[in-house]
Amino acid sequence: MQGLFFESDTGARYVLRFIVLLIGLWTAWRTGRAVAEGWKELPLVFVYVLLLGVMMRFLHFALFQGPFLAAGYYVLDVVLLLIFAIAGFRQRRTSQMVENYYWLYERAGTFSWKKKN
């Protein structure tokens, strides 16, 4: 446990980075689903993902001594988080529309619905 955060122990650092990445992507997915669950609109997901991107940059800074105020890394984090957040939003919104308005809509895929004939 002593060498967990040292540069020479790269195996543990990669595992930790992977865990932080999974936590961030899972949080983005759950954020998108939560916005859809409250019947809010998609632009609110963008606001939450911008804040989530700051949180991810802080985790990389605090745990791995990465740059905190790096625009390129922040944009990369936000884009990855946004992909998962929008996917979570669309998946949940599709379920809502198909389940709540079953006489009007049917599922056309995981992320879309269509009108019934």
mmCIF file of C-alpha atoms in Angstrom:
data_model
loop_
_atom_site.group_PDB
_atom_site.id
_atom_site.type_symbol
_atom_site.label_atom_id
_atom_site.label_comp_id
_atom_site.label_asym_id
_atom_site.label_seq_id
_atom_site.Cartn_x
_atom_site.Cartn_y
_atom_site.Cartn_z
ATOM 1 C CA MET A 1 0.000 0.000 0.000
ATOM 2 C CA GLN A 2 2.962 2.291 0.542
ATOM 3 C CA GLY A 3 3.827 2.650 -3.163
ATOM 4 C CA LEU A 4 0.272 3.230 -4.357
ATOM 5 C CA PHE A 5 0.706 6.896 -5.264
ATOM 6 C CA PHE A 6 4.363 6.907 -6.295
ATOM 7 C CA GLU A 7 5.499 7.308 -9.892
ATOM 8 C CA SER A 8 7.383 4.000 -9.856
ATOM 9 C CA ASP A 9 4.187 2.064 -9.137
ATOM 10 C CA THR A 10 2.537 2.578 -12.534
ATOM 11 C CA GLY A 11 0.333 -0.534 -12.420
ATOM 12 C CA ALA A 12 -1.618 0.680 -9.415
ATOM 13 C CA ARG A 13 -1.869 4.170 -10.884
ATOM 14 C CA TYR A 14 -3.393 2.814 -14.091
ATOM 15 C CA VAL A 15 -5.920 0.825 -12.103
ATOM 16 C CA LEU A 16 -6.780 3.916 -10.058
ATOM 17 C CA ARG A 17 -7.129 6.054 -13.190
ATOM 18 C CA PHE A 18 -9.418 3.437 -14.721
ATOM 19 C CA ILE A 19 -11.577 3.378 -11.585
ATOM 20 C CA VAL A 20 -11.824 7.193 -11.568
ATOM 21 C CA LEU A 21 -12.787 7.117 -15.257
ATOM 22 C CA LEU A 22 -15.486 4.510 -14.613
ATOM 23 C CA ILE A 23 -16.875 6.509 -11.700
ATOM 24 C CA GLY A 24 -16.991 9.669 -13.833
ATOM 25 C CA LEU A 25 -18.695 7.984 -16.782
ATOM 26 C CA TRP A 26 -21.177 6.213 -14.519
ATOM 27 C CA THR A 27 -21.957 9.521 -12.799
ATOM 28 C CA ALA A 28 -22.539 11.170 -16.181
ATOM 29 C CA TRP A 29 -24.887 8.324 -17.201
ATOM 30 C CA ARG A 30 -26.830 8.660 -13.945
ATOM 31 C CA THR A 31 -26.931 12.459 -14.339
ATOM 32 C CA GLY A 32 -28.546 12.172 -17.762
ATOM 33 C CA ARG A 33 -31.067 9.664 -16.436
ATOM 34 C CA ALA A 34 -31.878 11.888 -13.445
ATOM 35 C CA VAL A 35 -32.574 14.896 -15.663
ATOM 36 C CA ALA A 36 -34.864 12.798 -17.862
ATOM 37 C CA GLU A 37 -36.551 11.304 -14.808
ATOM 38 C CA GLY A 38 -37.585 14.785 -13.699
ATOM 39 C CA TRP A 39 -38.982 15.511 -17.202
ATOM 40 C CA LYS A 40 -36.434 18.315 -17.623
ATOM 41 C CA GLU A 41 -35.042 19.342 -20.998
ATOM 42 C CA LEU A 42 -31.721 18.289 -22.551
ATOM 43 C CA PRO A 43 -29.918 21.665 -22.110
ATOM 44 C CA LEU A 44 -29.874 21.056 -18.352
ATOM 45 C CA VAL A 45 -27.691 18.002 -19.016
ATOM 46 C CA PHE A 46 -25.071 20.303 -20.586
ATOM 47 C CA VAL A 47 -24.957 22.475 -17.467
ATOM 48 C CA TYR A 48 -24.537 19.479 -15.177
ATOM 49 C CA VAL A 49 -21.857 17.960 -17.405
ATOM 50 C CA LEU A 50 -19.852 21.204 -17.329
ATOM 51 C CA LEU A 51 -19.848 21.011 -13.528
ATOM 52 C CA LEU A 52 -19.050 17.308 -13.642
ATOM 53 C CA GLY A 53 -16.091 18.102 -15.897
ATOM 54 C CA VAL A 54 -14.678 20.421 -13.223
ATOM 55 C CA MET A 55 -15.088 17.634 -10.674
ATOM 56 C CA MET A 56 -13.229 15.189 -12.917
ATOM 57 C CA ARG A 57 -10.389 17.652 -13.469
ATOM 58 C CA PHE A 58 -10.136 18.103 -9.705
ATOM 59 C CA LEU A 59 -9.946 14.345 -9.155
ATOM 60 C CA HIS A 60 -7.142 14.037 -11.699
ATOM 61 C CA PHE A 61 -5.368 16.969 -10.072
ATOM 62 C CA ALA A 62 -5.782 15.702 -6.505
ATOM 63 C CA LEU A 63 -5.052 12.022 -7.118
ATOM 64 C CA PHE A 64 -2.530 12.080 -9.955
ATOM 65 C CA GLN A 65 -0.992 15.584 -9.813
ATOM 66 C CA GLY A 66 -2.389 16.313 -13.266
ATOM 67 C CA PRO A 67 -3.025 19.839 -14.529
ATOM 68 C CA PHE A 68 -6.192 21.351 -13.074
ATOM 69 C CA LEU A 69 -6.572 24.383 -15.340
ATOM 70 C CA ALA A 70 -5.872 22.766 -18.709
ATOM 71 C CA ALA A 71 -8.495 23.667 -21.313
ATOM 72 C CA GLY A 72 -7.672 20.762 -23.616
ATOM 73 C CA TYR A 73 -8.084 18.125 -20.916
ATOM 74 C CA TYR A 74 -11.235 19.814 -19.638
ATOM 75 C CA VAL A 75 -12.809 19.766 -23.111
ATOM 76 C CA LEU A 76 -11.855 16.098 -23.526
ATOM 77 C CA ASP A 77 -13.415 15.248 -20.160
ATOM 78 C CA VAL A 78 -16.588 17.180 -20.972
ATOM 79 C CA VAL A 79 -16.976 15.540 -24.388
ATOM 80 C CA LEU A 80 -16.618 12.030 -22.924
ATOM 81 C CA LEU A 81 -18.983 12.819 -20.070
ATOM 82 C CA LEU A 82 -21.468 14.429 -22.443
ATOM 83 C CA ILE A 83 -21.623 11.315 -24.620
ATOM 84 C CA PHE A 84 -22.544 9.158 -21.636
ATOM 85 C CA ALA A 85 -24.918 11.739 -20.136
ATOM 86 C CA ILE A 86 -26.858 12.174 -23.387
ATOM 87 C CA ALA A 87 -27.018 8.400 -23.833
ATOM 88 C CA GLY A 88 -28.450 8.039 -20.319
ATOM 89 C CA PHE A 89 -30.909 10.861 -20.958
ATOM 90 C CA ARG A 90 -32.138 9.419 -24.265
ATOM 91 C CA GLN A 91 -32.421 5.887 -22.889
ATOM 92 C CA ARG A 92 -34.510 7.021 -19.930
ATOM 93 C CA ARG A 93 -36.642 9.439 -21.973
ATOM 94 C CA THR A 94 -37.407 6.659 -24.463
ATOM 95 C CA SER A 95 -38.532 4.389 -21.634
ATOM 96 C CA GLN A 96 -40.694 7.171 -20.203
ATOM 97 C CA MET A 97 -42.418 7.922 -23.490
ATOM 98 C CA VAL A 98 -43.067 4.265 -24.301
ATOM 99 C CA GLU A 99 -44.262 3.352 -20.796
ATOM 100 C CA ASN A 100 -46.324 6.459 -19.998
ATOM 101 C CA TYR A 101 -47.833 6.965 -23.459
ATOM 102 C CA TYR A 102 -48.087 3.348 -24.549
ATOM 103 C CA TRP A 103 -51.151 4.046 -26.704
ATOM 104 C CA LEU A 104 -49.257 6.694 -28.703
ATOM 105 C CA TYR A 105 -45.669 5.503 -28.969
ATOM 106 C CA GLU A 106 -43.660 2.326 -29.400
ATOM 107 C CA ARG A 107 -39.958 1.725 -28.976
ATOM 108 C CA ALA A 108 -37.961 2.151 -32.190
ATOM 109 C CA GLY A 109 -34.599 1.409 -30.558
ATOM 110 C CA THR A 110 -32.730 1.898 -27.331
ATOM 111 C CA PHE A 111 -32.602 5.661 -27.745
ATOM 112 C CA SER A 112 -35.706 6.477 -29.803
ATOM 113 C CA TRP A 113 -39.436 5.947 -30.113
ATOM 114 C CA LYS A 114 -41.981 6.289 -32.911
ATOM 115 C CA LYS A 115 -45.712 6.877 -33.217
ATOM 116 C CA LYS A 116 -47.933 3.857 -33.395
ATOM 117 C CA ASN A 117 -49.985 3.366 -36.525
#
